[in-house]
Amino acid sequence: MEGATSDYGTDVKQYITTGFIGAFFDPERNAEAAASQPVLQCLQIRSLNPQQPGGPERYRIVFSDIDHYVQTMLATQANWLVQGGKLQRGVIVRLKSFHAGAVRGKSILVVLDLEVLEDLGTYEKIGEPKAVQPADGDQQSVGQQPSTISSAGFYGDQAPPQQQQHHQQQIQQQPAQPTSYGGNSGGGGGGGGNRGGSASHPVFPIEGLTPYANKWTIRARCTHKGEVKHWHNKNGEGKLFSVNLLDDTGEIRATGFNDQCDQLYDVFQEGSVYYISSPCKVQMAKKQFTNLNNDYELTFERDTMVVKAEDQASVPQVRFNFTSIGDLMTVEKDTTIDIIGVLKQVDEVSQVTSKTTSKPYDKRELTLVDASGCSVRLTIWGNTATSFDAAEESVIAFKGVRVSDFGNRSLSLLSSGSMSINPDISEAHILRGWYDGSGRTDTFTSYTSMALAAGSGPGKNDLPKTIGQVREENLGMSETVDYFSMKATVVYIKQDTISYPSCLSEGCKRKVFEMEPGQWRCERCEKVWPKPLHRYILSMSVSDHTGQIYLSCFDDVGRIMLGMTADELVEAKEEDGKAALEFFQDACCKTWIFRCRAKMENYQDQQRVRYQVMSAGALNFVDESAKLAQIIASYNDG
């Protein structure tokens, strides 16, 4: 590489902040270095594999100040600099936001934001930088981590045995730290100015938290606290609760399990501000359990410190990103959004039984309207539904609602979601002004009525199709479910998996597991049965004169196809496997009228259309003859 010609000339050394790295990792000089925006040279960029499949790519980078070099981890929000080609080997950069971290006992920098000084050009390595050494008389650096930064460690090599032994001695000599839960250590309720031992660590932004951050304290408002949830499975039982935390830079979800659930649940109150200090695990977020825009989430640990802040006013309340009711058709199904509207109608509380748990749940449906002229149904659940007491015509802001295609478009408040009645925000004031001025007398179009006017819903596409037409018309390839019927002949039934052992409780179809001989446990019902009830899960190939297709069907259809229950077939296979084959052979070469649905599903990270049989019926020869007569007549008319 050659130096770039620019107004700065080729003597770029004068612009680099020489000595910054040594100062930053020297406890006596750290404060001034941490407050600066140093100019460094990029010596190397290395791509790391995501921690979870589908997770964000990470980059480990070596920066030099001519005297020393340091290994850094680039925050994911700055990945675009590498991926866009701006940040590359040899360029000069200005670090704008960073903090100390550690990986496998090695001190590093975690870079949150930087600027590539393109005018300074690109150069080969400037000088002969060395690894930073511990400060004299101090064997630990910022964040209580070893201060030696080994270039070998960057490439995954182990340090020399003497260095490893010295590091182990350091760990053993470190004094034990006091434990505090919710600020209760040493008595008191956790209020006041005590920050639970966090005074030595500056307040950290939520957007800067990564698995590589070490010794941090955040100051955040609890915007949502979920109920305690219990689980029981073959691996044991336990409980958990979760909170949503918010500061000026972002939001993050935090969860406490078992002992931490007992110790911290009563500490957190919605709306209050807390200092939360590590040790606290930062890991990739499980997106199926959170509606927050953050790649990471927190897990409280035994020594996590939570202290209520004295100043409760300087942290924002709730951060919304509203979608207009009129724009819901542009939002994909199962997307999580925020929405605000005027409460037009409140239904009574009703109960539904979960298909997955067979347990009853309370629900209440609300109707919301806004200035778009549209209305939508939104469902709230559990205690939120039973305790709901907002008056009609109130303005309500919902955070964390899931979009469904039921009734064309409808909404459901997630368990991690929240609502604010008549919030003091500009969007609510604008909505109130519109409704009081003209909206109260307006007529609104509901998404359900749009669906009916368009003729959608089950039955619209439930028309006779050939297999060729199903494929040509791409049924199931859209976001909505397609229904159709077809006449086809069974050609083959897969025999590797024909059924599953299910629970005997009425209304429960959950799979049971054999704990011991004669003991089958249902995790949903928490019951043990001496034997299971087998239910069909069949996959079969059917064909007509236009092609072949695989259909899946469940217990009711399986009984019709095979003429016996799944229990009877399993018993026959156990007694005489060859004789059981005759039952499958007898089911083949028979023609049925299948009513099916086609839906796009994800399987092993790949999308595919699944064709499921909703019902099956034998041919009605009178009807079939009439249809053939009509077809023949249409040819004669031609």
XYZ file of C-alpha atoms in Angstrom:
638
model
C 0.000 0.000 0.000
C 1.124 3.526 -0.677
C 0.345 6.647 1.244
C -2.471 8.637 -0.233
C -1.695 12.125 -1.466
C -3.766 14.732 0.368
C -3.623 18.168 1.956
C -2.148 16.487 5.020
C 0.928 15.322 3.109
C 2.674 12.046 3.714
C 3.928 12.700 7.302
C 0.840 11.184 8.908
C 2.616 10.405 12.205
C 1.886 13.906 13.495
C -1.854 13.190 13.431
C -1.735 9.869 15.336
C -2.309 10.048 19.107
C 0.978 8.468 20.119
C 0.941 6.996 23.637
C -2.842 6.730 23.919
C -2.939 2.926 24.299
C -0.364 2.863 27.074
C -2.169 5.648 28.901
C -5.593 4.027 28.577
C -4.423 0.787 30.183
C -2.532 2.610 32.951
C -4.937 3.161 35.904
C -3.191 6.396 36.860
C -3.596 7.921 33.381
C -6.805 6.208 32.286
C -9.274 9.006 33.078
C -7.773 11.490 30.624
C -7.257 8.867 27.898
C -10.812 7.531 28.238
C -12.220 11.032 27.673
C -10.253 11.605 24.451
C -10.995 10.743 20.817
C -7.666 9.221 19.742
C -6.443 8.920 16.146
C -5.004 5.444 15.423
C -3.949 3.264 12.493
C -5.825 0.056 11.587
C -3.308 -2.801 11.261
C -5.596 -5.796 10.792
C -9.272 -6.821 10.467
C -10.467 -10.327 11.194
C -14.013 -11.641 10.713
C -15.415 -13.866 13.484
C -18.208 -16.410 13.158
C -21.586 -15.377 14.655
C -22.214 -16.682 18.170
C -25.596 -18.055 17.073
C -26.855 -19.184 13.657
C -28.246 -16.124 11.914
C -26.578 -13.786 14.420
C -24.676 -10.639 13.402
C -21.112 -10.972 12.083
C -18.388 -9.708 14.425
C -15.030 -8.120 13.604
C -11.832 -8.181 15.676
C -9.483 -5.320 14.746
C -5.922 -4.358 15.701
C -5.234 -0.612 16.122
C -1.845 1.049 16.647
C -0.709 4.376 18.106
C 2.851 3.752 16.743
C 4.154 2.959 20.267
C 1.709 0.127 21.075
C -1.035 -1.914 19.443
C -4.292 -3.156 20.938
C -6.878 -5.719 19.964
C -10.430 -4.359 19.688
C -13.918 -5.715 19.126
C -16.112 -3.676 16.792
C -19.726 -3.199 17.946
C -22.274 -4.551 15.476
C -23.772 -1.108 14.821
C -20.438 -0.143 13.226
C -20.181 -3.255 11.012
C -21.233 -1.205 7.992
C -17.836 0.510 7.986
C -16.120 -2.830 7.280
C -18.822 -4.245 5.034
C -18.938 -1.034 3.002
C -15.162 -1.039 2.489
C -14.445 2.194 4.390
C -12.630 0.546 7.302
C -9.729 -1.498 5.936
C -6.137 -2.358 6.729
C -3.829 0.660 6.790
C -6.410 3.457 7.147
C -6.309 6.125 9.848
C -9.331 6.366 12.168
C -10.626 8.463 15.048
C -12.237 6.479 17.905
C -15.342 8.397 18.990
C -16.833 5.978 21.545
C -15.133 3.015 23.220
C -14.622 1.216 26.519
C -12.431 -1.448 28.093
C -13.329 -5.130 27.818
C -11.820 -8.577 28.138
C -11.801 -11.789 26.105
C -10.368 -14.966 27.667
C -8.493 -12.942 30.278
C -7.017 -10.522 27.723
C -7.737 -6.799 27.918
C -9.212 -5.321 24.748
C -11.082 -2.244 23.589
C -14.711 -2.446 22.538
C -15.263 0.201 19.854
C -18.805 1.543 19.635
C -18.240 4.303 17.074
C -15.367 5.523 14.944
C -14.644 7.777 11.976
C -12.403 6.784 9.071
C -10.197 9.768 8.170
C -10.186 9.110 4.445
C -8.267 12.307 3.648
C -5.232 10.950 5.512
C -4.946 8.032 3.090
C -3.826 4.412 3.536
C -0.372 3.300 4.707
C 1.729 0.261 5.498
C 2.329 -0.308 9.205
C 3.756 2.868 10.719
C 6.589 2.237 13.196
C 7.127 -0.935 15.207
C 4.351 -0.942 17.815
C 4.613 -3.375 20.734
C 2.097 -4.999 23.034
C 1.235 -2.738 25.944
C 2.834 -3.825 29.249
C 1.434 -3.582 32.816
C 2.001 -0.314 34.608
C 4.803 -0.384 37.196
C 3.638 -1.545 40.599
C 0.221 -2.542 39.309
C -0.543 -5.954 37.883
C -4.095 -5.127 36.836
C -5.473 -2.673 34.340
C -8.756 -0.941 33.697
C -11.694 -3.181 34.540
C -9.526 -5.386 36.855
C -8.184 -7.422 33.939
C -4.556 -8.367 33.098
C -3.016 -5.472 31.175
C -0.699 -7.458 28.880
C -2.110 -7.513 25.353
C -0.525 -10.429 23.529
C -0.518 -10.456 19.761
C -0.414 -14.266 19.919
C -3.687 -14.249 21.860
C -5.314 -12.359 19.019
C -4.724 -15.301 16.721
C -5.975 -17.834 19.243
C -2.565 -19.026 20.545
C -2.069 -19.663 24.244
C 0.241 -17.551 26.378
C 3.479 -19.086 27.696
C 3.068 -21.360 30.736
C 4.787 -18.833 33.002
C 2.296 -16.159 31.978
C -0.684 -18.500 32.504
C 0.630 -19.445 35.961
C 1.129 -15.779 36.885
C -2.417 -14.975 35.724
C -3.870 -17.802 37.860
C -1.989 -16.436 40.885
C -3.497 -13.009 40.220
C -7.030 -14.461 40.194
C -6.457 -16.385 43.421
C -5.114 -13.262 45.168
C -8.118 -11.096 44.243
C -10.315 -10.357 47.295
C -13.915 -11.533 47.219
C -16.426 -8.878 46.273
C -19.495 -8.193 48.415
C -22.832 -9.450 47.118
C -25.859 -7.177 46.859
C -29.388 -7.811 45.589
C -31.590 -4.851 44.825
C -29.465 -2.645 47.062
C -30.379 -4.704 50.125
C -26.801 -5.584 51.040
C -26.072 -4.081 54.412
C -29.733 -3.252 54.994
C -31.924 -0.559 53.572
C -34.246 -0.471 50.644
C -31.767 0.323 47.922
C -32.581 4.006 47.573
C -30.351 6.992 48.198
C -27.134 7.799 46.468
C -25.410 4.439 46.946
C -24.839 2.911 43.533
C -24.159 -0.568 44.814
C -20.407 -0.497 44.308
C -20.693 1.021 40.842
C -19.125 4.379 41.648
C -15.764 3.184 40.358
C -17.293 2.345 36.987
C -18.891 5.051 34.808
C -22.490 4.635 33.690
C -22.550 2.606 30.517
C -24.980 3.063 27.572
C -27.316 0.164 26.854
C -26.491 0.345 23.149
C -22.852 -0.365 24.028
C -23.474 -3.629 25.907
C -21.910 -6.644 24.206
C -20.703 -10.056 25.427
C -17.212 -8.523 25.453
C -18.060 -5.688 27.855
C -16.614 -6.141 31.344
C -17.246 -4.366 34.647
C -20.110 -2.117 33.611
C -23.019 -0.300 35.234
C -26.122 0.851 33.383
C -28.709 3.325 34.598
C -32.098 2.432 33.157
C -35.823 2.698 33.684
C -37.915 -0.452 34.093
C -40.605 0.043 31.440
C -42.176 -3.418 31.825
C -42.091 -6.207 34.409
C -43.577 -9.563 33.446
C -45.257 -12.036 35.756
C -43.345 -14.921 37.314
C -43.571 -17.928 35.000
C -43.064 -21.553 36.053
C -41.913 -24.465 33.905
C -41.583 -28.187 34.363
C -40.011 -30.579 31.879
C -37.951 -33.755 31.779
C -34.827 -31.778 32.711
C -36.336 -30.313 35.857
C -38.460 -27.368 36.922
C -37.942 -23.691 37.660
C -39.274 -20.162 37.364
C -38.311 -16.870 35.753
C -39.334 -13.268 35.237
C -38.242 -10.599 32.772
C -38.011 -6.814 32.713
C -37.518 -4.322 29.891
C -34.873 -1.677 30.623
C -34.578 1.704 28.850
C -32.028 4.517 28.776
C -31.260 7.376 26.367
C -29.492 5.055 23.907
C -31.757 1.998 23.668
C -33.659 -0.821 25.328
C -32.714 -4.309 26.497
C -34.503 -7.267 28.069
C -33.205 -8.797 31.320
C -34.285 -12.129 32.839
C -33.856 -13.641 36.285
C -34.101 -17.393 36.885
C -34.899 -19.303 40.085
C -32.896 -17.686 42.974
C -32.500 -14.429 41.067
C -36.248 -14.486 40.400
C -36.922 -14.709 44.156
C -34.381 -12.016 45.052
C -35.051 -9.425 42.349
C -38.727 -9.708 41.400
C -39.967 -7.444 44.211
C -37.042 -5.023 43.724
C -38.128 -3.984 40.230
C -41.151 -1.710 39.886
C -42.450 -0.486 36.530
C -41.520 3.136 35.929
C -38.627 3.257 38.401
C -34.945 3.859 37.549
C -32.183 1.490 38.682
C -28.431 1.037 38.581
C -27.621 -2.502 37.386
C -23.988 -3.624 37.663
C -22.109 -6.634 36.324
C -21.514 -9.543 36.759
C -24.552 -9.917 34.530
C -24.481 -12.136 31.441
C -24.830 -10.441 28.039
C -25.934 -12.887 25.347
C -27.682 -13.029 21.978
C -31.375 -12.160 22.298
C -34.010 -14.851 21.800
C -36.230 -12.915 19.410
C -39.244 -15.182 19.980
C -39.471 -13.880 23.570
C -38.829 -10.161 23.122
C -40.171 -7.262 21.089
C -37.190 -4.956 21.686
C -34.832 -3.759 18.962
C -31.631 -5.128 20.468
C -29.412 -8.013 19.354
C -28.535 -8.797 22.981
C -30.286 -9.505 26.272
C -29.211 -9.772 29.924
C -29.407 -12.648 32.405
C -29.102 -11.752 36.086
C -26.410 -13.694 37.945
C -25.791 -14.461 41.613
C -23.711 -11.322 42.203
C -25.593 -8.933 39.918
C -26.194 -5.688 41.817
C -29.478 -3.794 41.418
C -29.920 -0.493 43.262
C -32.764 2.002 42.928
C -31.525 5.379 41.709
C -32.137 8.554 43.700
C -32.685 10.616 40.545
C -35.765 9.217 38.825
C -36.348 12.004 36.307
C -33.394 12.059 33.881
C -34.141 8.753 32.106
C -36.812 8.669 29.358
C -40.128 6.994 30.133
C -41.016 4.795 27.140
C -39.754 4.874 23.558
C -42.370 4.277 20.849
C -42.134 3.697 17.103
C -45.763 3.952 16.032
C -47.408 2.415 12.967
C -50.611 3.989 11.678
C -53.717 1.787 11.763
C -54.227 2.550 8.086
C -50.765 1.163 7.240
C -51.264 -2.281 8.821
C -51.764 -3.973 5.447
C -48.176 -3.045 4.591
C -46.895 -4.785 7.738
C -46.001 -8.475 7.468
C -47.824 -11.046 9.548
C -46.217 -11.795 12.971
C -44.326 -8.485 12.971
C -44.103 -6.742 16.362
C -45.034 -3.052 16.291
C -46.144 -0.110 18.472
C -49.518 1.496 17.847
C -51.580 4.378 19.211
C -55.300 4.988 18.810
C -58.521 6.210 20.338
C -60.438 3.496 22.223
C -63.728 3.238 20.331
C -65.162 0.059 21.878
C -64.423 -2.265 24.826
C -65.754 -5.846 24.845
C -66.405 -7.957 27.921
C -63.819 -10.425 29.215
C -64.089 -13.910 27.682
C -62.081 -17.115 27.930
C -60.319 -19.212 25.336
C -58.543 -22.555 25.738
C -54.996 -22.732 24.460
C -54.388 -25.354 21.782
C -50.862 -25.928 23.072
C -51.492 -26.040 26.843
C -55.247 -26.799 27.097
C -55.409 -24.122 29.792
C -58.043 -21.339 29.843
C -56.912 -17.751 29.267
C -58.809 -14.521 29.874
C -58.965 -12.105 26.967
C -60.640 -8.826 26.086
C -61.003 -7.273 22.638
C -60.636 -3.545 22.069
C -61.405 -1.497 18.971
C -58.985 1.319 18.115
C -59.335 4.117 15.532
C -57.084 6.900 14.300
C -57.012 9.690 11.714
C -56.407 7.212 8.864
C -60.155 6.429 8.915
C -59.548 2.752 9.766
C -60.321 0.682 12.845
C -58.644 -2.473 14.121
C -59.349 -5.086 16.785
C -56.666 -5.494 19.458
C -56.699 -8.326 22.015
C -55.273 -8.045 25.522
C -54.741 -11.051 27.772
C -54.627 -12.318 31.356
C -54.513 -9.821 34.210
C -54.240 -6.968 31.718
C -57.637 -7.995 30.316
C -59.407 -8.518 33.648
C -58.067 -5.323 35.263
C -58.557 -3.097 32.197
C -60.562 -0.023 33.233
C -59.812 2.646 30.617
C -62.832 4.647 29.532
C -63.993 4.635 25.933
C -62.558 7.521 23.867
C -59.309 7.394 25.838
C -56.070 7.626 23.852
C -53.988 4.480 24.424
C -50.425 3.792 23.255
C -49.425 0.130 22.987
C -45.825 -1.051 22.863
C -45.158 -4.588 21.639
C -48.222 -5.832 19.742
C -48.115 -8.632 17.192
C -49.765 -8.303 13.801
C -52.034 -11.179 12.727
C -53.837 -11.841 9.454
C -56.925 -13.069 11.298
C -59.870 -11.047 10.020
C -57.539 -9.549 7.402
C -55.577 -7.645 10.064
C -55.817 -7.776 13.853
C -53.464 -7.142 16.770
C -52.500 -8.918 19.988
C -50.615 -7.433 22.946
C -47.593 -9.589 23.790
C -46.848 -10.672 27.359
C -43.709 -8.514 27.154
C -45.715 -5.573 25.800
C -47.199 -2.629 27.672
C -49.812 0.085 27.286
C -50.048 3.714 28.391
C -53.458 5.359 28.832
C -53.610 9.037 27.808
C -49.796 9.347 27.714
C -48.193 12.794 27.804
C -46.567 12.542 24.361
C -47.003 14.616 21.213
C -48.628 11.794 19.212
C -51.328 11.407 21.860
C -52.039 15.146 21.964
C -52.355 15.295 18.157
C -54.695 12.294 18.176
C -56.830 13.826 20.924
C -57.118 17.104 19.003
C -58.207 15.271 15.837
C -60.793 13.129 17.636
C -62.333 16.005 19.586
C -62.416 18.166 16.449
C -63.926 15.783 13.882
C -63.015 12.164 14.569
C -65.821 11.519 17.046
C -68.424 11.711 14.253
C -66.353 10.019 11.516
C -67.198 6.614 10.022
C -64.386 4.066 10.190
C -63.604 1.115 7.950
C -62.654 -2.060 9.818
C -60.184 -4.589 8.449
C -62.786 -7.320 8.930
C -65.235 -5.521 6.646
C -62.454 -5.056 4.078
C -61.909 -8.812 4.091
C -65.600 -9.568 3.652
C -65.925 -7.024 0.840
C -62.993 -8.632 -0.931
C -64.500 -12.080 -0.452
C -61.519 -13.385 1.487
C -61.487 -16.007 4.196
C -61.807 -19.778 4.105
C -64.029 -20.804 1.257
C -63.100 -18.143 -1.285
C -60.304 -20.207 -2.769
C -61.763 -23.536 -1.684
C -62.341 -24.441 -5.344
C -61.648 -27.725 -7.159
C -58.091 -27.795 -8.449
C -55.910 -30.294 -10.222
C -52.395 -30.894 -8.912
C -51.065 -29.094 -11.970
C -53.203 -26.045 -11.178
C -52.032 -26.019 -7.551
C -48.441 -25.719 -8.744
C -49.102 -23.345 -11.645
C -51.098 -20.932 -9.461
C -48.420 -21.049 -6.711
C -50.962 -21.790 -4.018
C -49.414 -21.325 -0.576
C -46.596 -19.114 -1.859
C -48.201 -15.868 -0.634
C -48.395 -14.546 2.925
C -51.961 -15.831 3.336
C -53.190 -19.413 3.575
C -54.797 -20.842 0.425
C -57.600 -23.424 0.549
C -58.565 -25.790 -2.265
C -60.079 -29.201 -2.919
C -58.905 -31.852 -5.343
C -59.660 -35.383 -6.469
C -56.537 -37.552 -6.254
C -55.427 -41.148 -5.801
C -53.163 -42.322 -2.981
C -49.969 -43.729 -4.497
C -47.671 -44.186 -1.507
C -47.716 -43.693 2.304
C -44.432 -43.143 4.142
C -43.991 -45.712 6.903
C -40.949 -44.446 8.828
C -43.026 -42.197 11.117
C -46.756 -42.819 11.120
C -47.829 -41.692 14.601
C -46.744 -40.148 17.894
C -47.607 -41.036 21.528
C -50.038 -38.447 22.890
C -51.695 -37.520 26.177
C -54.981 -39.186 27.171
C -56.474 -36.006 28.722
C -59.585 -34.728 26.981
C -58.702 -31.933 24.598
C -54.949 -32.480 24.967
C -52.996 -33.792 21.968
C -49.540 -33.070 23.348
C -46.749 -35.609 22.862
C -45.876 -37.628 25.991
C -42.465 -38.976 26.995
C -41.679 -42.351 28.539
C -39.872 -41.657 31.822
C -39.806 -45.305 32.919
C -41.511 -48.438 31.594
C -45.238 -47.907 32.046
C -44.883 -44.185 32.899
C -45.667 -41.673 30.132
C -45.593 -38.016 31.228
C -47.390 -35.052 29.637
C -45.507 -31.813 30.325
C -48.567 -29.690 29.572
C -51.037 -31.484 31.849
C -48.333 -32.605 34.303
C -49.902 -36.072 34.385
C -48.401 -39.545 34.096
C -50.191 -42.289 32.146
C -49.543 -46.055 32.068
C -49.676 -45.965 28.256
C -50.099 -43.318 25.551
C -52.764 -42.758 22.916
C -51.163 -42.912 19.476
C -52.256 -40.360 16.882
C -51.564 -40.412 13.152
C -49.065 -38.059 11.473
C -48.996 -39.326 7.902
C -47.188 -38.146 4.805
C -48.484 -39.556 1.537
C -47.982 -39.144 -2.167
C -51.122 -38.602 -4.269
C -51.522 -38.092 -7.997
C -53.992 -37.219 -10.691
C -53.686 -36.925 -14.477
C -51.701 -33.646 -14.132
C -49.029 -34.553 -11.603
C -48.013 -35.764 -8.158
C -47.833 -34.038 -4.759
C -47.132 -34.914 -1.112
C -49.866 -34.267 1.457
C -49.656 -34.404 5.255
C -52.573 -35.428 7.416
C -53.356 -36.015 11.069
C -55.366 -38.423 13.170
C -58.933 -37.900 11.886
C -57.934 -38.205 8.231
C -55.532 -41.061 8.984
C -58.335 -43.135 10.491
C -60.396 -42.671 7.334
C -57.493 -43.547 5.036
C -56.362 -46.694 6.896
C -59.676 -47.817 8.368
C -58.280 -48.233 11.902
C -56.913 -46.214 14.810
C -53.219 -45.459 15.165
C -53.152 -47.559 18.365
C -54.437 -50.557 16.444
C -51.892 -50.102 13.647
C -48.962 -49.669 16.093
C -50.033 -52.822 17.915
C -50.282 -54.715 14.594
C -46.750 -53.582 13.604
C -45.365 -54.770 16.931
C -47.022 -58.189 16.592
C -46.298 -58.809 12.910
C -44.519 -56.142 10.897
C -45.035 -57.884 7.553
C -48.759 -58.292 8.128
C -49.012 -54.573 8.967
C -47.659 -53.740 5.507
C -50.894 -55.045 4.021
C -52.823 -52.243 5.715
C -50.686 -49.644 3.901
C -51.005 -51.509 0.596
C -54.786 -51.672 0.972
C -54.891 -47.871 1.539
C -53.072 -47.197 -1.740
C -54.715 -46.925 -5.174
C -57.857 -45.420 -3.655
C -59.262 -42.126 -4.865
C -60.559 -39.473 -2.456
C -61.828 -35.911 -2.461
C -59.326 -33.969 -0.355
C -59.971 -30.547 1.146
C -56.545 -29.005 1.672
C -54.764 -25.874 2.748
C -51.412 -24.643 1.430
C -49.133 -22.546 3.611
C -45.509 -21.416 3.423
C -43.467 -22.673 6.397
C -39.833 -22.568 7.520
C -38.118 -25.939 7.898
C -34.434 -26.177 8.824
C -33.928 -22.537 7.778
C -35.542 -23.178 4.385
C -38.938 -22.081 3.153
C -41.266 -24.635 1.647
C -44.989 -24.988 1.008
C -46.817 -27.483 3.172
C -50.020 -29.059 1.846
C -52.168 -30.288 4.729
C -55.366 -32.328 4.378
C -58.188 -30.751 6.377
C -60.719 -33.471 5.512
C -61.133 -36.402 3.114
C -64.243 -37.985 1.692
C -65.072 -40.897 -0.584
C -66.129 -40.265 -4.179
C -69.812 -39.633 -4.780
C -70.255 -41.339 -8.135
C -73.560 -39.609 -8.859
C -71.961 -36.174 -8.405
C -68.864 -37.181 -10.365
C -71.024 -38.446 -13.242
C -72.934 -35.165 -13.300
C -69.668 -33.196 -13.483
C -68.427 -35.347 -16.386
C -71.733 -34.842 -18.195
C -71.347 -31.062 -17.833
C -67.813 -31.219 -19.240
C -68.982 -33.302 -22.232
C -71.851 -30.897 -22.814
C -69.471 -27.929 -22.838
C -67.511 -29.569 -25.688
C -70.721 -30.175 -27.643
C -71.727 -26.542 -27.162
C -68.355 -25.512 -28.581
